[in-house]
Structures are given as C-alpha cells and as structure tokens.
Amino acid sequence: MTLTTTLIAGLVLGGTYALVAMGLTLQYGIARIMNLAYGDMIITAAFAAFVVQALPSMNPLTGLAIVVPGGFIFGYLVYVFLLSPLVKRAPDKATLEVDSILTTFGLLFVIQGVLLVLFGSNYTSYTFLNVPVSIFGTTVAANRLIALVLALTIGLMFYALLTRTRWGTALRAVAVSPQSAKLVGINTDRAAAVAFAMGTALAAAGGTVISMYQTFTATGGVVFTMKALIVVIMGGVGNLLGALTAGLVLGIVETTVSTYLDPGLTLAATYTIFLAVLLWRPEGLFGRRV
Amino acid sequence: MMVAFSFTALAAIFAALAAAPFFLGTYGIGFLLGLVGYVTLASAWALFSGPTRYVSLATVAFFGIGAYTVAVLYETLPSWLVLVVAALIGLVVALLVGLSTLRLAGVYFVIFTFGLAELIRQLVTWYEVNITGTLGRYLFVDYGPEVVYWKLLALCAVTLAIGYFIKRSRWGLALKMIGDDEVVAEHCGLPTARVKLALFAASSVIITLVGAIQAPRWTYIEPTIVFNPTISFLTLIMALLGGAGRLWGPVVGAVPLFLLFEWLSANFPDHYSIILGLLFIAIVFVLPNGVLGFFEDHWNRLRARRSAGSNEPSQDKEVG
C-alpha cells in the first residue's frame, strides 16, 4: 500500500468515525445521556441496511431514507420511555450520569441479544459498488469513496442545521446551560429528546455507511462505542467540528497502524491516543480549560 | 452479644460451605463453585464501586488477566507463585487505569473501563497469534474441583472481611464522603485520588485472583472464553440488585441471580442476554438502592409513621 492509499483509506474510516461521534456528542452534550449502547445502535443500523438493500429495487443509498428516520424514531422512543423517567427522577447531574450509564449498559445487552437471535454471531457483509476507481494515482473501491462523501455530507448537513437555524441554536443553548435555556422559553425536555433522537439518527447513518465497506457482527458494538467516545472526548464534549477533526485523525492513525504494524493493534492505538488525551488535555483538543 | 452471635453464625455457615464437597457430587461442587465465584466477584466489585459510585465495567478484564496468567504459567511455576504473579499483573493494570483516570471526572473512568476488556482481549490475541503462534491453551491440573472451590471460598471470606474492616475504619468514612460529595471531601483535606486508587487496586486484585483460581475449571482457555463481557455484566447486576453500598448487598443479589442465570442458560441459551438486560434495566428503575436499601427505606418510613404522626416525615434516604 502506498502512502496515498493509506491516507484515503484513513479518511474513509475517519469520516465514518466523525459522523458517528457527532451523534454521540449530541446525546452526551445536549441530552446529557452517556449512551453505552451507542455502538450497538450503529450495528443495528448496519444490519437494517443489510436487510433493506436486499429488497427489490433498493440499494444502501436509498436504504438511508428508511434506516435514518427509523433510527430517529427508535432513539426518540428509547429516550421517552427509558431515559426521561431517569432524568426526571435524578436529583443531580452525577446521579443521572450513573443511572444513564447503567440503563444503557443493560440496553446494550438487550440489543445485542436481539441481534444475535435474528442474525447469529457470524460476520456479515454485502457487496455494493465494489468497483475500482482511480483517484490521485491510486485505486480505491467506489463504495469507500461514496462512504466518505456521504459521511462528510451528512455530517456537515447536521452541523449547518445546528449552527444556522433557530432550532439548532435552541439545542445548543440547552447544551451550554440547561437552567438558563428554560428561562428563555426553551422546552428543555423536548430539546433533549430531539437531540437524543438525532444522535441515534446519526448512528443509523453511520451504521449504513459502515455496512457498505466493512464486515460487521452482532457483538461488535463495544468497539464502535469506544471509538466514538474517544473521538468525542478528543474533540471536546458537545463540539461538532472538534468531533469531525478528531474522527479524521483517529481514522488516519488507525489505518496507518493496521497497514504498517498489524491490524490486530488498532484498538491498542485508539487506547494510546485516549491515554495521551487524558494525561495531556482531558478537556479535549479543542475544548476550553475550565 | 449480637455481634458475637453474628460472627458465630457466619463461621458456622462458612464451615458448612467448606464441608459441602464431601456430601455433594461433581455437579453440586461445580454449582457451588460458580456461586461462590460470583459472590466474590460482586463483593469485590462493590468494595470500590459501591461507596465511591464509580461504575467499573472492567470486571472481566481483570478476571481474564488472572485466568490467562494461570494458563501461561501453570506448568513452569508452583501454583501459589502463579497466583502471586497474576495478582501483581492485575495490580499493575489497575494502577495504570486508576492513575490515568481517577484524578478526572468519573465518566472518564467508566469509559476507560468499558473498553478495557476488549483491548486486553485483542492484545492477548495479537500476542498469541504473532509471537507464540497459537490461540488457545490447554490447562491440566492435578487437583479436583473441590480444591478450586476451597480456594475460592477462602478468597470470598477474605473479601467480605476486607469489606467489613474498611467499613469500620476511617477509610470507610472517607469513601462514603467521596461517594456523597467529592468536592466537599476534597475540601476536608481527604486525599481523594489516593483513596480511590488504593481501593480500586484492592478490588481489582481480588477479581484477578477469582479468575486465576477458577481458570483450571475450563481445561481449555482462549481469549473469547475468559474475556466474555457477560461476566462483567452479571457481576454488576448482582451487586446492584442486592445494593452495592452495603456489605451483604452483593451476596444477597448474587445468590438469586446466579440461580436464575443457571436456569436461563439451560432453558433459554439464546435469549438469556435479552432477559438479563431487561431485568437489569428494571433493577435500575425500581430498586436504585438495591433490595436491602429498598427494605431499609420502607422499614424506616414505617417506623417514622408509627412514632408520632405529628413529627416531620422521614427524610433519611440512604445513599449507595
């Protein structure tokens, strides 16, 4: 593999990480839910895309139109039925954090169990546009390029939605200060539910994109949660552009490690980055020191 | 009088448990062994996570380290030395995790421990495939399951004793304070980071030892078996069901859940993770302080209501 190939593969992977990390940062930054089942929501979407693309006259791209709204609805229901009672009950932020961690940890096993029953524990994949394309002097599979373009488009769309619309501004206000947001007439409960649902929709988009160029298994969620969490912390909680940059960095580092060292060491590389961030800048590369 | 009676009763229970292998068949011993293993795991988990309320999701990481160390070293070293080495490795990993995360907000610790088992599993797999060239090891020891059981029972007794003495000492008060309000604890001059680190290390070493002692039960060991996330999950749910903040909470939670788990994995092998996941969520919702906390709350409320209705209602909500 040449350097350019590695770089492009890294960008593809990094674009996907950035996309899913944006969803997680919405859930943690705005809805204040530490969602440990996030990776399993990604995997669920990957399986959903796998099922949908096999339907007559469907492909993964048109499948997004089903999977992403499906993710939004699922996320909304999870928030309303599972998490919002905990939010209402919690006397302070620390209790909510522990409760949400425990609940989503339980949810992780439920989702994983359902996927195992439905699809078994084998590695799953499908072929979509697996044709070589020449770019910058190297050849890349078309599905990977589409994945990168999709990840960036969807990511930037959500970014514009949050920064350029009145509605997005309200969501960001909740992230900055839930108490003051109430004073200016923002319905913080609804905002949190919508943010959580949007985060799940981004996870669904990410899962669909991942399924286009990677194999996946029902038990692979933990690794995705971990990577998304590390990207979020690296970028600074609630910081969308930070998540985008950190995601791309993580993707490139991982691809470099798996190309030049060993594919079995990618998670170790991720953890090394995490450790470095924790020791050096726990508030994130782009976060402000408090 | 009461204390002396409790100690005698406890000693009698442990003596009965220790004598049990002489009256039980292989299945019975295996069953008790699993039960005592989980009671120890849940108690060790609660030792740190109960009072500090730092949720550790790394149980199986340490459990697996213990089991794997035994699989690698059991032929070259005497068995007591293997346990010492396993404990030391567990200690080093615990210190590494603790030193890098326990100074920060609790959520960093949770995240770090969440992926830790998967990280160590992948590293062991990578090492086995690339350096030693094998994946999976056989483990034949010259003693029966009853010896494994006695070792575990001893460890269980030690764990409960440690829990008891910590609760009675200044350390216990310090921990309770950290769990209630870390900022206040810091302002009172408590070395919070050091207290948390020491306790996390103690809890992790016990968990490592459980893995190391139980390892011979498998005879064949590979990373996917000993780093199975279900072990972390079960430990957590047991401790929470009983009430992680109380000495006997994990024991109270472990016994019924272990029975349930045995029954589920025999009758619904494909669905037990769904059922346990739902049960787990239900526990977080209905019994946030565990079964013991629930009964204590109701008992207190009942007593408060009975003793003069004119007084203010009972507000003594137990934390933990």
XYZ file of C-alpha atoms in Angstrom:
610
model
C 0.000 0.000 0.000
C 1.284 3.420 -0.905
C 1.007 6.447 1.326
C -1.860 7.919 -0.715
C -3.853 4.701 -0.474
C -3.350 4.617 3.279
C -4.348 8.242 3.562
C -7.542 7.747 1.557
C -8.459 4.605 3.491
C -7.798 6.549 6.690
C -10.009 9.411 5.578
C -12.838 6.996 4.730
C -12.640 5.378 8.139
C -12.141 8.742 9.839
C -15.128 10.255 8.044
C -17.306 7.460 9.401
C -15.932 7.880 12.908
C -16.543 11.615 12.723
C -20.130 11.001 11.636
C -20.959 8.623 14.477
C -19.051 10.701 17.021
C -21.166 13.735 16.106
C -24.230 11.719 17.065
C -22.728 10.700 20.377
C -21.649 14.234 21.200
C -25.244 15.366 20.619
C -26.510 12.719 23.019
C -23.961 13.443 25.710
C -23.606 17.181 25.175
C -27.270 18.115 24.868
C -29.346 15.244 26.225
C -26.718 14.562 28.969
C -27.018 10.840 28.442
C -23.865 8.752 28.409
C -25.068 6.111 25.957
C -23.070 2.899 26.246
C -25.413 1.157 23.783
C -24.440 3.627 21.052
C -22.207 1.203 19.169
C -24.953 -1.391 19.251
C -27.333 1.121 17.693
C -24.730 1.547 14.916
C -24.549 -2.218 14.437
C -28.349 -2.460 14.417
C -28.424 0.104 11.605
C -25.777 -1.865 9.709
C -27.972 -4.965 9.901
C -31.035 -2.917 8.947
C -29.166 -1.616 5.881
C -28.144 -5.198 5.092
C -31.811 -6.262 5.110
C -33.126 -3.199 3.262
C -30.582 -3.257 0.414
C -31.573 -6.844 -0.372
C -35.158 -5.778 -1.065
C -36.099 -5.471 -4.762
C -35.060 -2.181 -6.399
C -33.284 -0.976 -3.269
C -29.633 -0.224 -2.545
C -27.830 1.057 0.568
C -28.128 4.657 -0.620
C -31.896 4.572 -0.987
C -31.912 2.476 2.170
C -30.696 5.540 4.081
C -34.147 7.020 3.542
C -35.586 4.202 5.637
C -32.803 3.499 8.118
C -32.091 7.088 9.217
C -35.715 8.048 10.041
C -36.026 4.620 11.645
C -33.049 5.462 13.840
C -34.638 8.801 14.764
C -37.880 7.145 15.849
C -36.062 4.409 17.761
C -33.906 6.982 19.559
C -36.946 9.092 20.415
C -38.791 6.097 21.866
C -35.746 4.996 23.871
C -35.424 8.474 25.318
C -39.097 8.941 26.161
C -39.697 5.520 27.669
C -36.334 4.579 29.124
C -34.334 7.690 29.863
C -36.686 10.564 30.501
C -38.076 8.939 33.715
C -34.498 8.781 34.980
C -33.880 12.414 34.036
C -36.995 13.467 35.948
C -36.031 11.384 38.974
C -32.365 12.387 39.217
C -31.638 14.964 41.932
C -28.304 15.988 40.362
C -26.082 15.502 37.346
C -23.919 12.793 38.937
C -26.885 10.544 39.730
C -28.250 10.924 36.214
C -24.849 10.015 34.814
C -24.643 6.802 36.857
C -28.263 5.891 36.090
C -27.933 6.527 32.363
C -24.679 4.562 32.219
C -26.319 1.594 33.938
C -29.531 1.711 31.893
C -27.765 1.944 28.553
C -25.374 -0.797 29.662
C -28.447 -3.002 30.170
C -29.852 -1.842 26.835
C -26.584 -2.874 25.182
C -27.180 -6.485 26.183
C -30.820 -6.363 25.079
C -29.953 -5.020 21.614
C -27.027 -7.405 21.247
C -29.213 -10.338 22.324
C -31.912 -9.452 19.808
C -29.353 -9.128 17.003
C -27.795 -12.478 17.936
C -31.186 -14.176 17.810
C -32.060 -12.575 14.459
C -28.736 -12.732 12.629
C -26.449 -15.100 14.539
C -22.880 -14.342 15.542
C -21.202 -14.579 12.122
C -19.514 -11.751 10.279
C -21.985 -10.240 7.824
C -21.365 -8.178 4.702
C -22.781 -7.471 1.256
C -21.245 -6.150 -1.918
C -22.228 -2.750 -3.174
C -20.400 -0.902 -5.954
C -17.208 -2.832 -5.307
C -15.596 -1.431 -8.467
C -12.152 0.174 -8.620
C -11.925 3.909 -9.151
C -8.700 5.765 -9.874
C -8.050 8.833 -7.804
C -4.802 10.717 -7.093
C -2.852 7.961 -8.819
C -4.198 5.090 -6.699
C -7.193 2.828 -6.967
C -9.924 2.822 -4.361
C -13.200 0.905 -4.226
C -16.117 3.119 -5.257
C -18.103 2.163 -2.147
C -15.397 3.600 0.097
C -15.391 6.906 -1.763
C -19.168 7.076 -1.528
C -18.906 6.311 2.178
C -16.518 9.231 2.662
C -18.640 11.652 0.639
C -21.780 10.527 2.472
C -20.209 10.838 5.894
C -18.984 14.348 5.188
C -22.243 15.467 3.552
C -24.470 14.143 6.339
C -22.115 15.459 8.992
C -21.931 18.946 7.518
C -25.697 18.978 6.970
C -26.279 18.339 10.666
C -23.646 20.909 11.524
C -25.434 23.527 9.406
C -28.729 22.532 10.982
C -27.345 23.140 14.444
C -25.462 26.350 13.781
C -27.554 28.092 11.144
C -31.130 27.510 12.259
C -33.084 28.949 15.165
C -33.991 25.460 16.213
C -30.352 24.373 16.281
C -29.438 27.418 18.324
C -32.026 26.384 20.918
C -30.447 22.931 21.123
C -27.016 24.439 21.598
C -28.366 26.704 24.302
C -29.501 23.626 26.204
C -26.013 22.167 25.848
C -24.405 25.285 27.308
C -26.797 25.791 30.216
C -29.970 23.731 30.723
C -31.188 26.032 33.515
C -30.872 29.292 31.602
C -32.338 27.709 28.464
C -35.591 27.209 30.372
C -35.653 30.902 31.294
C -35.736 31.984 27.657
C -38.639 29.697 26.900
C -36.912 26.629 25.517
C -38.593 23.317 26.257
C -35.516 21.500 27.534
C -37.238 18.109 27.827
C -38.258 18.180 24.182
C -34.849 19.504 23.161
C -33.140 16.629 24.973
C -35.454 14.063 23.376
C -34.859 15.520 19.914
C -31.100 15.685 20.460
C -31.023 12.076 21.595
C -33.132 11.011 18.604
C -30.924 12.999 16.231
C -27.884 11.325 17.740
C -29.433 7.926 17.084
C -30.276 9.010 13.519
C -26.598 9.884 13.017
C -25.661 6.480 14.446
C -28.051 4.919 11.923
C -26.466 6.880 9.080
C -23.031 5.812 10.322
C -24.097 2.172 10.556
C -25.400 2.223 6.984
C -22.186 3.817 5.733
C -20.064 1.281 7.628
C -22.060 -1.636 6.212
C -21.177 -0.502 2.666
C -17.483 -1.229 3.012
C -16.915 -3.288 6.192
C -17.954 -6.596 7.686
C -19.818 -6.400 10.973
C -21.029 -8.742 13.717
C -23.740 -8.570 16.356
C -21.134 -8.386 19.129
C -19.011 -5.641 17.534
C -20.827 -2.718 19.135
C -18.455 -2.197 22.065
C -15.573 -1.214 19.806
C -17.668 1.372 17.966
C -18.943 2.877 21.215
C -15.390 3.064 22.467
C -14.071 4.756 19.345
C -16.951 7.213 19.194
C -16.443 8.058 22.881
C -12.741 8.652 22.396
C -13.377 10.881 19.388
C -15.939 12.857 21.413
C -13.528 13.373 24.295
C -10.690 14.255 21.931
C -12.843 16.827 20.154
C -14.328 18.194 23.369
C -17.816 17.196 24.522
C -20.529 18.977 22.527
C -18.083 20.305 19.950
C -19.198 19.136 16.484
C -16.245 20.433 14.489
C -13.926 19.022 17.128
C -15.560 15.623 16.655
C -15.130 15.918 12.883
C -11.413 16.697 13.146
C -10.736 14.147 15.863
C -12.615 11.482 13.885
C -10.469 12.044 10.817
C -7.295 11.953 12.949
C -8.341 8.677 14.591
C -9.192 7.120 11.212
C -5.819 8.018 9.734
C -3.895 6.825 12.796
C -5.771 3.512 12.822
C -5.256 2.866 9.131
C -1.573 3.690 9.444
C -1.195 1.278 12.358
C -3.081 -1.519 10.625
C -1.132 -1.027 7.368
C 2.371 -0.666 8.720
C 2.171 -2.562 12.013
C -0.671 -5.034 12.420
C -4.469 -4.902 12.038
C -4.770 -6.561 15.464
C -3.331 -3.484 17.137
C -5.854 -0.846 16.041
C -7.758 -0.785 19.322
C -4.439 -0.523 21.144
C -3.640 2.523 19.006
C -7.036 4.002 19.855
C -6.400 3.485 23.547
C -2.947 5.008 23.313
C -4.480 8.147 21.825
C -7.124 8.111 24.565
C -4.482 7.803 27.263
C -2.484 10.651 25.749
C -5.566 12.873 25.644
C -6.463 12.014 29.245
C -2.990 12.810 30.504
C -2.402 15.853 28.381
C -5.711 17.576 27.648
C -8.711 15.871 29.304
C -10.950 18.749 28.226
C -10.345 17.794 24.583
C -8.006 19.076 21.909
C -10.364 21.900 21.062
C -12.109 22.279 24.391
C -11.607 25.207 26.681
C -9.934 24.711 30.014
C -12.422 25.311 32.811
C -23.820 -10.209 72.342
C -25.461 -9.590 68.965
C -22.086 -9.212 67.231
C -20.703 -12.362 68.812
C -23.797 -14.236 67.723
C -23.482 -12.964 64.126
C -19.836 -13.999 63.971
C -20.622 -17.480 65.278
C -23.449 -17.855 62.773
C -21.167 -16.712 59.948
C -18.411 -19.081 60.987
C -20.955 -21.921 61.039
C -22.191 -21.039 57.538
C -18.657 -20.935 56.153
C -17.798 -24.222 57.896
C -20.889 -25.840 56.378
C -19.968 -24.487 52.942
C -16.405 -25.749 53.334
C -17.671 -29.230 54.269
C -20.202 -29.324 51.411
C -17.913 -31.024 48.823
C -17.830 -34.175 50.997
C -21.574 -34.594 50.576
C -22.116 -33.341 47.036
C -21.475 -34.838 43.619
C -19.449 -33.243 40.832
C -22.413 -31.200 39.660
C -23.080 -29.877 43.151
C -19.474 -28.836 43.626
C -19.397 -27.128 40.234
C -22.583 -25.277 41.082
C -21.338 -24.053 44.467
C -18.035 -23.098 42.892
C -19.729 -20.876 40.339
C -21.920 -19.358 43.025
C -19.049 -18.565 45.391
C -17.099 -17.178 42.427
C -19.845 -14.708 41.595
C -20.442 -13.781 45.237
C -16.739 -12.927 45.467
C -16.746 -11.008 42.184
C -19.810 -8.975 43.134
C -18.462 -8.252 46.629
C -15.074 -7.218 45.249
C -16.759 -5.003 42.664
C -18.888 -3.348 45.339
C -15.828 -2.812 47.525
C -14.789 0.015 45.219
C -17.839 0.934 43.143
C -20.388 0.785 45.971
C -19.196 3.605 48.204
C -17.465 5.743 45.546
C -20.251 5.257 42.939
C -17.626 4.964 40.198
C -19.130 2.309 37.934
C -16.361 -0.064 36.892
C -17.136 -2.048 33.733
C -13.744 -3.750 33.653
C -14.507 -6.776 35.841
C -13.869 -9.305 33.106
C -10.651 -7.549 32.058
C -9.097 -8.399 35.434
C -10.834 -11.770 35.637
C -9.402 -12.672 32.228
C -5.921 -11.440 33.140
C -5.970 -13.799 36.117
C -7.208 -16.776 34.132
C -4.783 -16.208 31.274
C -1.781 -15.785 33.534
C -2.523 -19.195 35.034
C -2.894 -20.753 31.583
C 0.518 -19.418 30.527
C 2.483 -20.098 33.721
C 0.928 -23.126 35.450
C 3.498 -25.583 34.096
C 6.579 -23.541 34.930
C 5.816 -22.151 38.395
C 4.349 -23.589 41.615
C 0.664 -22.801 41.882
C 0.914 -20.323 44.778
C 3.560 -18.357 42.867
C 1.321 -18.255 39.786
C -1.379 -16.639 41.922
C 1.118 -14.054 43.191
C 2.220 -13.231 39.636
C -1.416 -12.947 38.488
C -2.211 -10.638 41.410
C 0.804 -8.466 40.582
C -0.184 -8.142 36.920
C -3.719 -7.241 37.979
C -2.293 -4.662 40.379
C -0.132 -3.044 37.709
C -3.038 -2.784 35.244
C -5.318 -1.402 37.969
C -2.747 1.241 38.908
C -2.309 2.183 35.260
C -6.060 2.609 34.775
C -6.513 4.332 38.123
C -3.611 6.751 37.802
C -4.721 7.916 34.374
C -8.442 8.297 35.123
C -9.256 8.595 38.821
C -7.969 12.156 39.073
C -10.561 13.160 36.464
C -14.360 13.150 36.408
C -15.977 9.752 36.978
C -17.171 9.416 33.412
C -13.612 9.082 32.083
C -13.082 6.137 34.399
C -16.277 4.469 33.148
C -15.290 4.952 29.512
C -11.789 3.659 30.081
C -13.026 0.543 31.870
C -15.783 -0.027 29.304
C -13.368 -0.902 26.507
C -10.583 -2.299 28.666
C -11.625 -5.962 28.412
C -11.870 -5.741 24.637
C -8.467 -4.025 24.465
C -6.755 -6.674 26.578
C -8.529 -9.451 24.696
C -7.267 -8.074 21.382
C -3.741 -7.605 22.742
C -3.608 -11.171 24.083
C -4.977 -12.496 20.789
C -2.422 -10.476 18.846
C 0.386 -11.719 21.090
C -0.703 -15.350 20.856
C -1.127 -15.289 17.082
C 2.045 -13.367 16.251
C 4.548 -14.262 18.952
C 3.654 -17.708 20.300
C 1.798 -18.831 17.188
C -1.096 -20.478 18.997
C -4.532 -19.371 20.035
C -5.979 -21.240 22.959
C -4.194 -23.218 25.643
C -4.893 -26.420 27.491
C -4.796 -26.411 31.242
C -4.491 -29.689 33.146
C -4.006 -29.536 36.879
C -3.567 -32.450 39.269
C -6.237 -31.331 41.728
C -10.001 -31.636 41.590
C -12.754 -29.002 41.576
C -13.114 -29.200 45.366
C -9.646 -27.663 45.800
C -10.601 -24.825 43.446
C -13.762 -24.418 45.495
C -11.938 -24.203 48.834
C -9.523 -21.618 47.478
C -12.440 -19.544 46.193
C -14.306 -19.875 49.480
C -11.238 -18.619 51.343
C -10.923 -15.678 48.967
C -14.624 -14.961 49.437
C -14.214 -14.886 53.221
C -11.188 -12.597 52.907
C -13.092 -10.246 50.571
C -16.032 -9.965 52.961
C -13.643 -9.413 55.868
C -11.857 -6.643 53.981
C -15.221 -5.053 53.222
C -16.188 -5.292 56.886
C -12.990 -3.730 58.183
C -12.942 -0.957 55.594
C -16.484 -0.008 56.589
C -15.432 0.210 60.233
C -12.270 2.226 59.579
C -11.509 5.842 58.725
C -11.187 4.654 55.139
C -14.823 3.684 55.069
C -15.880 7.151 56.194
C -13.584 8.735 53.633
C -15.120 6.604 50.888
C -18.665 7.373 51.943
C -17.828 11.032 51.791
C -16.305 10.739 48.321
C -19.465 8.985 47.150
C -21.714 11.642 48.699
C -19.815 14.695 47.541
C -16.326 14.548 46.193
C -15.755 18.291 46.239
C -16.582 18.526 49.931
C -14.344 15.539 50.646
C -11.503 17.252 48.830
C -12.053 20.431 50.823
C -11.934 18.499 54.095
C -8.412 17.528 53.189
C -9.024 13.953 52.076
C -6.530 12.643 49.542
C -9.487 11.522 47.366
C -7.446 10.363 44.383
C -5.198 8.195 46.558
C -8.092 6.635 48.492
C -9.911 5.788 45.259
C -6.763 4.396 43.676
C -5.952 2.157 46.641
C -9.439 0.750 46.800
C -9.705 0.213 43.058
C -6.402 -1.645 43.184
C -7.588 -3.860 46.059
C -10.865 -4.647 44.305
C -9.100 -5.402 41.005
C -6.546 -7.714 42.614
C -9.347 -9.776 44.193
C -11.147 -10.004 40.850
C -7.888 -11.070 39.174
C -7.471 -13.781 41.804
C -11.005 -15.073 41.207
C -10.099 -15.522 37.535
C -6.792 -17.135 38.416
C -8.318 -19.581 40.893
C -11.225 -20.513 38.596
C -9.054 -20.969 35.490
C -8.446 -24.749 35.932
C -12.212 -25.281 35.670
C -12.124 -24.693 31.914
C -9.251 -27.031 30.879
C -9.240 -25.162 27.565
C -8.691 -21.420 27.609
C -8.834 -18.866 24.838
C -9.341 -15.095 24.890
C -13.020 -15.171 23.860
C -13.844 -17.510 26.778
C -12.074 -15.728 29.609
C -12.805 -12.174 28.403
C -16.535 -12.803 27.976
C -18.370 -9.497 28.692
C -21.270 -11.388 30.273
C -19.101 -11.843 33.380
C -18.795 -8.060 33.864
C -22.489 -7.693 33.253
C -23.545 -10.382 35.742
C -21.230 -9.068 38.444
C -22.663 -5.579 38.066
C -26.304 -6.668 38.072
C -25.762 -8.878 41.158
C -24.136 -6.098 43.136
C -26.847 -3.652 42.115
C -29.719 -5.977 42.897
C -28.553 -6.508 46.453
C -27.354 -2.933 46.941
C -23.732 -2.064 46.221
C -23.373 0.238 49.205
C -23.903 -2.499 51.794
C -21.575 -5.264 52.885
C -24.110 -8.062 52.352
C -25.808 -6.459 49.362
C -23.735 -8.229 46.683
C -24.231 -11.583 48.448
C -27.984 -11.067 48.623
C -28.034 -10.148 44.923
C -25.642 -12.833 43.719
C -27.454 -15.897 45.042
C -30.858 -15.476 43.307
C -29.329 -14.096 40.103
C -26.855 -16.940 39.857
C -29.717 -19.431 40.206
C -31.700 -17.511 37.602
C -28.723 -17.372 35.263
C -28.131 -21.121 35.588
C -31.779 -21.774 34.812
C -31.878 -19.313 31.909
C -28.711 -20.567 30.274
C -30.035 -24.130 30.499
C -33.520 -23.325 29.169
C -33.105 -20.203 27.046
C -29.479 -20.253 25.879
C -30.202 -17.853 23.006
C -32.317 -15.381 24.892
C -30.702 -15.029 28.285
C -28.820 -11.852 27.411
C -32.104 -10.166 26.387
C -33.865 -11.304 29.560
C -30.982 -10.296 31.813
C -30.664 -6.942 30.042
C -34.335 -6.180 30.644
C -34.047 -7.337 34.241
C -31.023 -5.085 34.682
C -32.920 -2.049 33.385
C -35.820 -2.949 35.672
C -33.494 -3.052 38.690
C -32.069 0.390 37.872
C -35.629 1.712 37.631
C -37.330 0.035 40.544
C -34.541 -0.637 43.048
C -31.928 2.110 42.631
C -30.550 1.309 46.095
C -30.841 -2.447 45.805
C -33.091 -4.866 47.652
C -31.518 -4.144 51.043
C -31.843 -0.387 50.515
C -35.457 -0.833 49.467
C -36.401 -2.717 52.618
C -34.415 -0.381 54.824
C -36.208 2.619 53.305
C -39.618 1.083 53.835
C -38.743 -0.037 57.341
C -37.592 3.477 58.242
C -40.679 5.051 56.728
C -42.940 2.629 58.559
C -41.227 3.316 61.847
C -41.345 7.055 61.316
C -45.056 6.895 60.601
C -45.704 4.827 63.695
C -43.719 7.010 66.065
C -45.953 10.096 66.443
C -47.535 11.213 63.198
C -47.013 14.881 64.128
C -43.243 14.717 63.570
C -41.751 15.591 60.211
C -41.731 12.717 57.707
C -38.608 10.610 57.494
C -36.059 12.060 55.114
C -33.181 9.706 55.838
C -32.652 8.363 52.338
C -29.713 6.004 52.291
C -27.086 6.699 49.638
C -25.411 3.889 47.777
